[in-house]
Amino acid sequence: MVDWLQHTTGGLLTLAAVGIALLLAMIIVWKVEPFIALLIVGVGTALAAGIPVETLVGSIQSSNSGSLIETGFGNILGHIAVIIGMGTFLGAILEASGGAQVLTRKLLQAIGEKRAPLAMGLAGLIFGIPVFFDIGIFVLAPLVYVVAKQSGRSILLFCLPLLAGLSVTHAFLPPHPGPVAAAGLLGVGLGWVILFGAICAIPAWAVGLWFANWIGNRMHIEVPEEMLAAAREHEDKPGTATAPAKTEPKLSTVVTIIAIPLVLILIGTFGSIALPKRSFAAGVATFFGTPAIALTISVLLAFWLLGYRRGMTRSQVSTIANASLKPVAMILLVVGAGAFYGRVLTVSGIGKAVQSSLADIGLPVLVAAYLISCGLRIAQGSATAAIAASAAIIGPTIANAGYTQPQLALIVAAICAGSIIASHVNDGGFWIVSRYFGISVKDTLKTWTVLETILSVVGFAVAAVLMIFI
């Protein structure tokens, strides 16, 4: 029995199935933190697969044993920790400086009140790049209340486009933790992830806008009066969502700071391909296009242009930066535990067993990656945890399959698409949307849950079509 379990395809697949089932049970039924669940399941799978204890945990006599736990956590965190940390700093200073409100107001002025839903969608799409999904809602919701009340129309017409923009950027685009983690686990450059993530995200966002318009004209939901009163309370205070500060940042400054890291990373990725190898120009492109360097440049500019130059003290900027890191710790632990689980699947041979089984039944890896991500998302709610676990599970399967960087980026996009499907009551985002915009649970399922599913399916469909030709 033990020999069958550890050395046959059927036995290894059984280990994988039992491990995933146990992982879901721990998270859903026993409410164990995903980080702890992934660590326990990873250790249990390794022992059951016959991996030697010394390989798994190293030697007590050696501080540099190269164990699976050390290499699993260390390799991925060394790759993504700076990127996620700097991205979080960038989002925090943009939020604190009032950059989001400036961006949204200018879009409303430029596009006009008649096209306010489009303006809110664009605001979510642009501002969603550097900030977490929930922070985007907290900052921009007051503008939604005011615009919806002034128009006399359903709040769905304005909040759903905003949510669509925030959701697709959070799911598909670096420096958000999910796509950054998937890129690290699958070994694909962030430039490719940005390119194909945007290609998949924008059509999904556009279809999401259509759905918002369709459902918003059929379901009328009033602006929550208590939320509107809170927004109006701050109308005359500088720097709030409804009243510009005398020293508010310029729109061009905000957009430039958001765009700089994306442009530099893309230049670094494609410059290394187009420019002569080992040339000075290629070296410059590679240096400034390294994600950690690109984000550091943007953060320093943001600290100066949005912070110090506008009267913030060093202490205030430091407080903003430090506070922004609080939610990052658990994200990094989840990603690290996911990477460790992926290393166990590789070393145990489970990855190869899954790869051969997928080939036997004719299921493309892209589809398998999407379905795994969908299952994990629906089961446990967290998009980032679904991405990290899915990439860890599918990573060993594609490790030596000869995929190109663009193909790997599309697999990342498929995983990210699956991570946002069917948001429901086990997802914190579901309750934020319901409570902040005054939508009943039943109506949130009819609107937000359907919107997330549309974004997921369209994003995956674009990735699947591109995979045929790339």
Coordinates of N, CA and C in Angstrom, one line a residue, residues 94-315:
L94 N -0.7 57.4 -2.3 CA -1.7 57.9 -3.2 C -3.1 58.1 -2.5
E95 N -3.4 57.2 -1.7 CA -4.7 57.3 -0.9 C -4.6 58.5 0.0
A96 N -3.6 58.6 0.8 CA -3.5 59.6 1.8 C -3.4 61.0 1.2
S97 N -2.8 61.2 0.1 CA -2.6 62.5 -0.6 C -3.9 63.0 -1.2
G98 N -4.9 62.2 -1.4 CA -6.1 62.6 -2.1 C -6.0 62.4 -3.6
G99 N -5.0 61.7 -4.0 CA -4.9 61.4 -5.4 C -6.1 60.7 -6.1
A100 N -6.7 59.8 -5.4 CA -7.9 59.1 -5.9 C -9.0 60.1 -6.2
Q101 N -9.3 61.0 -5.3 CA -10.4 61.9 -5.4 C -10.1 62.9 -6.6
V102 N -8.9 63.3 -6.7 CA -8.5 64.2 -7.8 C -8.7 63.5 -9.2
L103 N -8.3 62.2 -9.2 CA -8.4 61.4 -10.5 C -9.9 61.3 -10.8
T104 N -10.7 60.9 -9.9 CA -12.1 60.7 -10.1 C -12.9 62.0 -10.5
R105 N -12.6 63.1 -9.8 CA -13.3 64.3 -10.1 C -12.9 64.8 -11.5
K106 N -11.6 64.7 -11.9 CA -11.2 65.2 -13.2 C -11.8 64.3 -14.3
L107 N -11.9 63.0 -14.0 CA -12.6 62.2 -15.0 C -14.1 62.5 -15.2
L108 N -14.7 62.8 -14.1 CA -16.1 63.2 -14.1 C -16.3 64.5 -14.9
Q109 N -15.4 65.5 -14.7 CA -15.4 66.7 -15.4 C -15.2 66.6 -16.9
A110 N -14.2 65.7 -17.2 CA -13.8 65.5 -18.6 C -14.9 64.7 -19.4
I111 N -15.4 63.7 -18.8 CA -16.4 62.8 -19.5 C -17.8 63.4 -19.4
G112 N -18.1 64.1 -18.3 CA -19.5 64.6 -18.2 C -20.3 63.8 -17.3
E113 N -21.3 64.4 -16.6 CA -22.2 63.7 -15.7 C -23.0 62.6 -16.4
K114 N -23.4 62.8 -17.6 CA -24.2 61.9 -18.3 C -23.4 60.5 -18.5
R115 N -22.1 60.6 -18.5 CA -21.3 59.4 -18.6 C -20.6 59.1 -17.3
A116 N -21.2 59.5 -16.2 CA -20.6 59.3 -14.9 C -20.2 57.8 -14.6
P117 N -21.1 56.9 -15.0 CA -20.7 55.5 -14.8 C -19.4 55.1 -15.5
L118 N -19.1 55.6 -16.7 CA -17.9 55.3 -17.4 C -16.7 56.0 -16.6
A119 N -16.9 57.2 -16.1 CA -15.9 57.9 -15.3 C -15.6 57.1 -14.0
M120 N -16.6 56.5 -13.4 CA -16.3 55.7 -12.2 C -15.6 54.4 -12.5
G121 N -16.0 53.9 -13.7 CA -15.3 52.7 -14.1 C -13.8 52.9 -14.4
L122 N -13.5 54.0 -15.1 CA -12.1 54.4 -15.4 C -11.4 54.7 -14.1
A123 N -12.0 55.3 -13.2 CA -11.4 55.7 -11.9 C -11.0 54.4 -11.2
G124 N -11.9 53.4 -11.2 CA -11.5 52.1 -10.5 C -10.4 51.4 -11.3
L125 N -10.4 51.5 -12.6 CA -9.4 50.8 -13.4 C -8.0 51.4 -13.2
I126 N -7.9 52.7 -13.1 CA -6.7 53.4 -13.0 C -6.2 53.4 -11.5
F127 N -7.1 53.8 -10.6 CA -6.7 53.8 -9.2 C -6.5 52.5 -8.6
G128 N -7.2 51.5 -9.2 CA -7.1 50.1 -8.7 C -5.7 49.5 -8.9
I129 N -4.9 50.1 -9.8 CA -3.5 49.5 -10.1 C -2.7 49.5 -8.8
P130 N -2.6 50.7 -8.1 CA -1.7 50.7 -6.9 C -2.3 50.4 -5.6
V131 N -3.7 50.3 -5.5 CA -4.3 50.1 -4.2 C -5.1 48.8 -4.1
F132 N -5.2 48.3 -2.9 CA -6.0 47.1 -2.6 C -7.4 47.4 -2.9
F133 N -8.2 46.3 -3.3 CA -9.6 46.4 -3.6 C -10.4 47.2 -2.6
D134 N -10.3 46.7 -1.3 CA -11.1 47.3 -0.3 C -10.8 48.8 0.0
I135 N -9.5 49.1 -0.1 CA -9.1 50.5 0.1 C -9.7 51.4 -1.0
G136 N -9.7 50.9 -2.2 CA -10.3 51.7 -3.3 C -11.8 52.0 -3.0
I137 N -12.5 51.0 -2.5 CA -13.9 51.2 -2.1 C -14.0 52.3 -1.0
F138 N -13.2 52.1 0.0 CA -13.3 53.1 1.2 C -13.1 54.5 0.7
V139 N -12.1 54.7 -0.2 CA -11.7 56.0 -0.6 C -12.7 56.6 -1.6
L140 N -13.2 55.8 -2.5 CA -14.0 56.4 -3.6 C -15.5 56.3 -3.4
A141 N -16.0 55.5 -2.4 CA -17.4 55.3 -2.2 C -18.1 56.7 -2.0
P142 N -17.6 57.6 -1.2 CA -18.3 58.9 -1.0 C -18.6 59.6 -2.4
L143 N -17.7 59.5 -3.3 CA -18.1 60.1 -4.6 C -19.2 59.4 -5.3
V144 N -19.3 58.1 -5.2 CA -20.4 57.3 -5.7 C -21.7 57.7 -5.1
Y145 N -21.7 57.9 -3.8 CA -22.9 58.4 -3.1 C -23.4 59.7 -3.7
V146 N -22.5 60.6 -3.8 CA -22.9 62.0 -4.2 C -23.4 62.0 -5.6
V147 N -22.6 61.4 -6.5 CA -23.0 61.4 -7.9 C -24.3 60.6 -8.1
A148 N -24.5 59.5 -7.5 CA -25.8 58.8 -7.6 C -27.0 59.6 -7.1
K149 N -26.8 60.3 -6.0 CA -27.9 61.0 -5.4 C -28.2 62.2 -6.3
Q150 N -27.2 62.9 -6.9 CA -27.5 64.0 -7.7 C -28.2 63.6 -9.0
S151 N -27.9 62.4 -9.5 CA -28.5 61.9 -10.7 C -29.9 61.4 -10.5
G152 N -30.2 61.0 -9.3 CA -31.5 60.3 -9.0 C -31.6 58.9 -9.5
R153 N -30.6 58.3 -9.9 CA -30.6 57.0 -10.5 C -30.1 55.9 -9.5
S154 N -30.2 54.7 -9.9 CA -29.8 53.6 -9.0 C -28.3 53.7 -8.7
I155 N -27.9 53.4 -7.5 CA -26.5 53.4 -7.1 C -25.7 52.4 -7.9
L156 N -26.4 51.3 -8.4 CA -25.7 50.2 -9.1 C -25.1 50.8 -10.4
L157 N -25.6 51.8 -11.0 CA -25.1 52.3 -12.2 C -23.7 53.0 -12.0
F158 N -23.4 53.3 -10.7 CA -22.1 54.0 -10.4 C -21.2 53.1 -9.6
C159 N -21.7 52.3 -8.7 CA -20.8 51.5 -7.9 C -20.3 50.3 -8.7
L160 N -21.1 49.7 -9.5 CA -20.7 48.5 -10.2 C -19.5 48.7 -11.2
P161 N -19.6 49.8 -12.0 CA -18.4 50.1 -12.8 C -17.1 50.3 -12.0
L162 N -17.2 51.1 -10.9 CA -16.1 51.3 -10.0 C -15.6 49.9 -9.5
L163 N -16.5 49.1 -9.1 CA -16.1 47.7 -8.6 C -15.4 46.9 -9.6
A164 N -16.0 47.0 -10.9 CA -15.4 46.2 -12.0 C -13.9 46.6 -12.2
G165 N -13.6 47.9 -12.2 CA -12.3 48.4 -12.4 C -11.4 48.0 -11.3
L166 N -11.8 48.1 -10.0 CA -11.0 47.7 -8.9 C -10.7 46.2 -8.9
S167 N -11.7 45.5 -9.3 CA -11.6 44.0 -9.2 C -10.6 43.4 -10.2
V168 N -10.7 43.9 -11.5 CA -9.9 43.3 -12.5 C -8.4 43.7 -12.3
T169 N -8.2 45.0 -11.8 CA -6.8 45.3 -11.6 C -6.2 44.6 -10.4
H170 N -7.0 44.4 -9.3 CA -6.6 43.6 -8.2 C -6.3 42.2 -8.6
A171 N -7.1 41.6 -9.5 CA -6.9 40.2 -9.9 C -5.8 40.0 -10.9
F172 N -5.7 40.9 -11.9 CA -4.8 40.6 -13.0 C -3.5 41.3 -13.0
L173 N -3.3 42.4 -12.4 CA -2.2 43.3 -12.6 C -1.3 43.4 -11.4
P174 N 0.1 43.3 -11.6 CA 1.0 43.7 -10.5 C 0.9 45.2 -10.3
P175 N 1.3 45.7 -9.1 CA 1.9 45.0 -8.0 C 1.0 44.3 -7.0
H176 N -0.2 44.0 -7.4 CA -1.1 43.3 -6.5 C -0.5 41.9 -6.1
P177 N -0.7 41.4 -4.9 CA -0.1 40.2 -4.4 C -0.4 39.0 -5.2
G178 N -1.6 38.8 -5.7 CA -2.0 37.6 -6.4 C -1.2 37.4 -7.7
P179 N -1.3 38.3 -8.6 CA -0.5 38.1 -9.9 C 1.0 38.1 -9.6
V180 N 1.5 38.8 -8.7 CA 2.9 38.8 -8.4 C 3.4 37.5 -7.9
A181 N 2.5 36.9 -7.0 CA 2.8 35.6 -6.4 C 2.8 34.5 -7.5
A182 N 1.8 34.5 -8.3 CA 1.6 33.5 -9.4 C 2.8 33.6 -10.4
A183 N 3.2 34.9 -10.7 CA 4.4 35.0 -11.6 C 5.6 34.4 -11.0
G184 N 5.8 34.6 -9.7 CA 7.0 34.1 -9.0 C 7.0 32.6 -8.9
L185 N 5.8 32.0 -8.7 CA 5.7 30.6 -8.5 C 5.8 29.8 -9.9
L186 N 5.4 30.5 -11.0 CA 5.5 29.9 -12.3 C 6.7 30.3 -13.1
G187 N 7.5 31.3 -12.5 CA 8.7 31.7 -13.2 C 8.5 32.5 -14.4
V188 N 7.6 33.5 -14.4 CA 7.4 34.3 -15.6 C 7.6 35.8 -15.2
G189 N 8.2 36.5 -16.1 CA 8.5 37.9 -15.9 C 7.3 38.8 -15.7
L190 N 7.4 39.8 -14.8 CA 6.3 40.6 -14.5 C 5.8 41.5 -15.7
G191 N 6.8 41.8 -16.6 CA 6.4 42.5 -17.8 C 5.4 41.7 -18.7
W192 N 5.6 40.4 -18.8 CA 4.6 39.6 -19.5 C 3.3 39.5 -18.8
V193 N 3.4 39.4 -17.5 CA 2.1 39.4 -16.7 C 1.4 40.7 -16.8
I194 N 2.0 41.8 -16.8 CA 1.4 43.1 -17.0 C 0.7 43.2 -18.4
L195 N 1.5 42.8 -19.4 CA 1.0 42.9 -20.8 C -0.3 42.0 -20.9
F196 N -0.2 40.7 -20.7 CA -1.3 39.8 -20.9 C -2.4 40.0 -19.8
G197 N -2.0 40.4 -18.6 CA -3.0 40.7 -17.6 C -3.9 41.8 -18.1
A198 N -3.3 42.9 -18.6 CA -4.1 44.0 -19.1 C -5.0 43.6 -20.3
I199 N -4.4 42.8 -21.2 CA -5.1 42.3 -22.4 C -6.4 41.5 -22.0
C200 N -6.3 40.8 -20.9 CA -7.4 40.0 -20.4 C -8.3 40.8 -19.6
A201 N -7.8 41.8 -18.8 CA -8.6 42.5 -17.9 C -9.5 43.5 -18.5
I202 N -9.0 44.2 -19.6 CA -9.7 45.3 -20.2 C -11.0 44.9 -20.9
P203 N -11.0 43.8 -21.7 CA -12.3 43.3 -22.2 C -13.2 42.9 -21.1
A204 N -12.7 42.2 -20.1 CA -13.6 41.8 -19.0 C -14.2 43.0 -18.3
W205 N -13.4 44.1 -18.1 CA -13.9 45.3 -17.5 C -15.0 45.9 -18.4
A206 N -14.8 45.9 -19.7 CA -15.7 46.5 -20.7 C -17.1 45.8 -20.6
V207 N -17.0 44.5 -20.6 CA -18.3 43.7 -20.5 C -18.9 43.9 -19.1
G208 N -18.1 44.1 -18.1 CA -18.6 44.5 -16.8 C -19.4 45.8 -16.8
L209 N -18.9 46.8 -17.5 CA -19.6 48.0 -17.7 C -20.9 47.9 -18.3
W210 N -20.9 47.0 -19.4 CA -22.2 46.8 -20.0 C -23.2 46.1 -19.1
F211 N -22.8 45.2 -18.3 CA -23.7 44.5 -17.3 C -24.1 45.5 -16.3
A212 N -23.2 46.4 -15.8 CA -23.6 47.4 -14.8 C -24.7 48.3 -15.3
N213 N -24.6 48.7 -16.6 CA -25.6 49.6 -17.2 C -26.9 48.8 -17.4
W214 N -26.8 47.5 -17.8 CA -28.0 46.7 -18.0 C -28.8 46.5 -16.6
I215 N -28.1 46.0 -15.6 CA -28.7 45.7 -14.3 C -29.1 47.0 -13.6
G216 N -28.3 48.1 -13.8 CA -28.6 49.3 -13.1 C -29.9 50.0 -13.6
N217 N -30.3 49.7 -14.8 CA -31.5 50.3 -15.4 C -32.7 49.4 -15.1
R218 N -32.5 48.2 -14.5 CA -33.6 47.3 -14.1 C -33.8 47.2 -12.6
M219 N -32.8 47.5 -11.8 CA -32.9 47.4 -10.4 C -32.5 48.8 -9.8
H220 N -33.5 49.4 -9.2 CA -33.2 50.7 -8.6 C -33.0 50.6 -7.1
I221 N -31.8 50.9 -6.7 CA -31.4 50.9 -5.3 C -30.9 52.3 -4.9
E222 N -31.6 52.8 -3.9 CA -31.3 54.2 -3.4 C -29.9 54.2 -2.7
V223 N -29.4 55.4 -2.7 CA -28.1 55.7 -1.9 C -28.4 55.6 -0.5
P224 N -27.6 54.8 0.3 CA -27.9 54.8 1.8 C -27.8 56.1 2.4
E225 N -28.8 56.6 3.0 CA -28.9 57.9 3.6 C -27.8 58.2 4.6
E226 N -27.5 57.2 5.4 CA -26.5 57.4 6.5 C -25.1 57.6 5.9
M227 N -24.8 56.9 4.8 CA -23.6 57.0 4.1 C -23.5 58.4 3.4
L228 N -24.6 58.8 2.8 CA -24.6 60.1 2.1 C -24.4 61.2 3.1
A229 N -25.0 61.1 4.3 CA -24.9 62.1 5.3 C -23.4 62.2 5.8
A230 N -22.8 61.1 5.9 CA -21.4 61.0 6.3 C -20.5 61.7 5.2
A231 N -20.8 61.5 4.0 CA -20.0 62.1 2.9 C -20.2 63.6 2.9
R232 N -21.5 64.1 3.1 CA -21.8 65.5 3.1 C -21.2 66.2 4.3
E233 N -21.0 65.5 5.4 CA -20.4 66.1 6.6 C -19.0 66.6 6.4
H234 N -18.3 66.0 5.4 CA -16.9 66.4 5.1 C -16.8 67.2 3.9
E235 N -17.9 67.7 3.3 CA -17.8 68.4 2.1 C -16.9 69.6 2.1
D236 N -16.9 70.3 3.3 CA -16.1 71.5 3.3 C -14.7 71.3 3.9
K237 N -14.4 70.1 4.2 CA -13.0 69.8 4.7 C -12.1 69.5 3.6
P238 N -10.9 70.2 3.6 CA -9.9 70.0 2.5 C -9.4 68.6 2.5
G239 N -9.2 68.1 1.2 CA -8.6 66.8 1.0 C -9.6 65.7 1.0
T240 N -10.9 65.9 1.2 CA -11.9 64.9 1.2 C -12.4 64.6 -0.2
A241 N -13.3 63.5 -0.3 CA -13.7 63.1 -1.6 C -14.5 64.1 -2.3
T242 N -15.2 65.0 -1.6 CA -16.1 65.9 -2.2 C -15.7 67.4 -2.2
A243 N -14.5 67.6 -1.7 CA -14.0 69.0 -1.6 C -12.5 69.0 -1.9
P244 N -12.1 69.6 -3.0 CA -10.6 69.6 -3.3 C -9.8 70.4 -2.3
A245 N -8.7 69.9 -1.9 CA -7.8 70.7 -1.0 C -7.0 71.8 -1.8
K246 N -6.6 72.8 -1.2 CA -5.9 73.9 -1.8 C -4.6 73.4 -2.4
T247 N -4.0 72.4 -1.7 CA -2.8 71.8 -2.2 C -2.9 70.4 -2.8
E248 N -4.1 70.1 -3.3 CA -4.3 68.8 -3.9 C -3.3 68.5 -5.0
P249 N -2.9 67.3 -5.2 CA -2.0 67.0 -6.3 C -2.6 67.2 -7.6
K250 N -1.7 67.4 -8.6 CA -2.2 67.5 -10.0 C -2.5 66.1 -10.6
L251 N -3.5 66.1 -11.5 CA -3.9 64.9 -12.1 C -2.7 64.2 -12.8
S252 N -1.9 65.1 -13.5 CA -0.8 64.6 -14.3 C 0.3 63.9 -13.3
T253 N 0.4 64.5 -12.1 CA 1.4 63.9 -11.2 C 0.9 62.5 -10.7
V254 N -0.4 62.4 -10.4 CA -1.0 61.1 -9.9 C -0.8 60.1 -11.0
V255 N -1.2 60.4 -12.2 CA -1.2 59.4 -13.3 C 0.2 59.0 -13.6
T256 N 1.1 60.0 -13.6 CA 2.5 59.7 -13.9 C 3.1 58.7 -12.9
I257 N 2.8 58.9 -11.6 CA 3.4 58.1 -10.5 C 2.8 56.7 -10.7
I258 N 1.5 56.5 -11.0 CA 1.0 55.2 -11.2 C 1.6 54.5 -12.4
A259 N 1.8 55.3 -13.5 CA 2.3 54.7 -14.8 C 3.8 54.3 -14.8
I260 N 4.6 55.1 -14.0 CA 6.0 54.9 -14.1 C 6.5 53.4 -13.9
P261 N 6.1 52.7 -12.8 CA 6.6 51.4 -12.6 C 6.1 50.4 -13.7
L262 N 4.9 50.6 -14.2 CA 4.4 49.7 -15.2 C 5.2 49.9 -16.5
V263 N 5.4 51.2 -16.9 CA 6.2 51.4 -18.1 C 7.6 50.9 -18.0
L264 N 8.3 51.2 -16.8 CA 9.6 50.7 -16.7 C 9.8 49.2 -16.7
I265 N 8.8 48.5 -16.1 CA 8.9 47.1 -16.1 C 8.7 46.5 -17.5
L266 N 7.8 47.1 -18.3 CA 7.6 46.7 -19.7 C 8.8 47.0 -20.5
I267 N 9.4 48.2 -20.3 CA 10.7 48.5 -21.0 C 11.8 47.5 -20.7
G268 N 11.9 47.1 -19.4 CA 12.9 46.2 -19.0 C 12.6 44.8 -19.7
T269 N 11.4 44.4 -19.7 CA 11.1 43.1 -20.3 C 11.3 43.0 -21.8
F270 N 10.8 44.0 -22.5 CA 10.9 43.9 -23.9 C 12.2 44.5 -24.5
G271 N 12.9 45.4 -23.6 CA 14.2 45.9 -24.0 C 15.2 44.8 -24.0
S272 N 15.1 43.8 -23.0 CA 16.0 42.7 -23.0 C 15.9 41.8 -24.2
I273 N 14.8 41.9 -24.8 CA 14.6 41.1 -26.0 C 15.0 41.8 -27.3
A274 N 14.7 43.1 -27.4 CA 14.9 43.9 -28.6 C 16.4 44.4 -28.7
L275 N 17.0 44.7 -27.5 CA 18.3 45.4 -27.5 C 19.4 44.3 -27.6
P276 N 20.5 44.7 -28.2 CA 21.7 43.7 -28.2 C 22.1 43.2 -26.9
K277 N 22.3 42.0 -26.7 CA 22.7 41.4 -25.5 C 24.0 42.0 -24.9
R278 N 24.0 42.3 -23.6 CA 25.2 42.8 -22.9 C 25.6 44.2 -23.4
S279 N 24.7 44.9 -24.1 CA 25.0 46.3 -24.5 C 24.6 47.2 -23.3
F280 N 25.1 48.4 -23.4 CA 24.9 49.4 -22.3 C 23.4 49.7 -22.2
A281 N 22.7 49.8 -23.4 CA 21.3 50.1 -23.4 C 20.5 49.0 -22.8
A282 N 20.9 47.7 -23.1 CA 20.2 46.6 -22.5 C 20.4 46.6 -21.0
G283 N 21.6 46.9 -20.5 CA 21.8 46.9 -19.1 C 21.0 48.0 -18.4
V284 N 20.9 49.2 -19.0 CA 20.0 50.2 -18.4 C 18.6 49.8 -18.3
A285 N 18.1 49.2 -19.4 CA 16.7 48.8 -19.5 C 16.4 47.7 -18.4
T286 N 17.4 46.8 -18.3 CA 17.2 45.7 -17.3 C 17.2 46.3 -15.9
F287 N 18.1 47.2 -15.6 CA 18.2 47.7 -14.3 C 17.0 48.5 -13.9
F288 N 16.6 49.5 -14.7 CA 15.4 50.3 -14.4 C 14.1 49.5 -14.5
G289 N 14.1 48.4 -15.3 CA 12.9 47.6 -15.5 C 12.8 46.5 -14.5
T290 N 13.8 46.3 -13.6 CA 13.6 45.3 -12.6 C 12.5 45.8 -11.6
P291 N 11.4 45.0 -11.4 CA 10.3 45.4 -10.6 C 10.6 46.1 -9.3
A292 N 11.5 45.6 -8.6 CA 11.9 46.3 -7.3 C 12.4 47.7 -7.5
I293 N 13.3 47.8 -8.5 CA 13.9 49.2 -8.8 C 12.8 50.1 -9.3
A294 N 12.0 49.6 -10.3 CA 10.9 50.5 -10.8 C 9.9 51.0 -9.8
L295 N 9.5 50.1 -8.9 CA 8.6 50.5 -7.8 C 9.3 51.4 -6.8
T296 N 10.5 51.2 -6.5 CA 11.2 52.0 -5.6 C 11.3 53.5 -6.1
I297 N 11.6 53.6 -7.4 CA 11.6 54.9 -8.1 C 10.3 55.6 -7.9
S298 N 9.2 54.9 -8.2 CA 7.9 55.4 -8.1 C 7.5 55.8 -6.7
V299 N 7.9 55.0 -5.7 CA 7.6 55.3 -4.3 C 8.3 56.5 -3.9
L300 N 9.6 56.7 -4.2 CA 10.4 57.8 -3.8 C 9.8 59.1 -4.4
L301 N 9.4 59.0 -5.7 CA 8.7 60.2 -6.3 C 7.4 60.5 -5.6
A302 N 6.6 59.5 -5.3 CA 5.4 59.7 -4.6 C 5.6 60.3 -3.2
F303 N 6.6 59.8 -2.5 CA 6.9 60.4 -1.2 C 7.2 61.9 -1.3
W304 N 8.0 62.2 -2.3 CA 8.4 63.6 -2.5 C 7.2 64.5 -3.0
L305 N 6.7 64.1 -4.2 CA 5.7 64.9 -4.9 C 4.3 65.0 -4.2
L306 N 3.9 63.8 -3.6 CA 2.6 63.8 -2.9 C 2.7 64.0 -1.4
G307 N 3.9 63.8 -0.9 CA 4.1 63.9 0.6 C 4.8 65.2 1.0
Y308 N 6.1 65.1 0.9 CA 7.0 66.2 1.5 C 6.7 67.6 0.8
R309 N 6.5 67.6 -0.5 CA 6.3 68.8 -1.2 C 5.0 69.5 -0.9
R310 N 4.0 68.7 -0.4 CA 2.7 69.2 -0.1 C 2.5 69.4 1.4
G311 N 3.6 69.4 2.1 CA 3.6 69.7 3.5 C 3.6 68.6 4.5
M312 N 3.6 67.4 4.1 CA 3.7 66.2 5.0 C 5.1 66.2 5.7
T313 N 5.1 65.9 6.9 CA 6.4 65.7 7.6 C 6.9 64.3 7.4
R314 N 8.2 64.1 7.7 CA 8.8 62.8 7.5 C 8.1 61.8 8.4
S315 N 7.7 62.2 9.6 CA 7.0 61.4 10.6 C 5.6 60.9 10.0

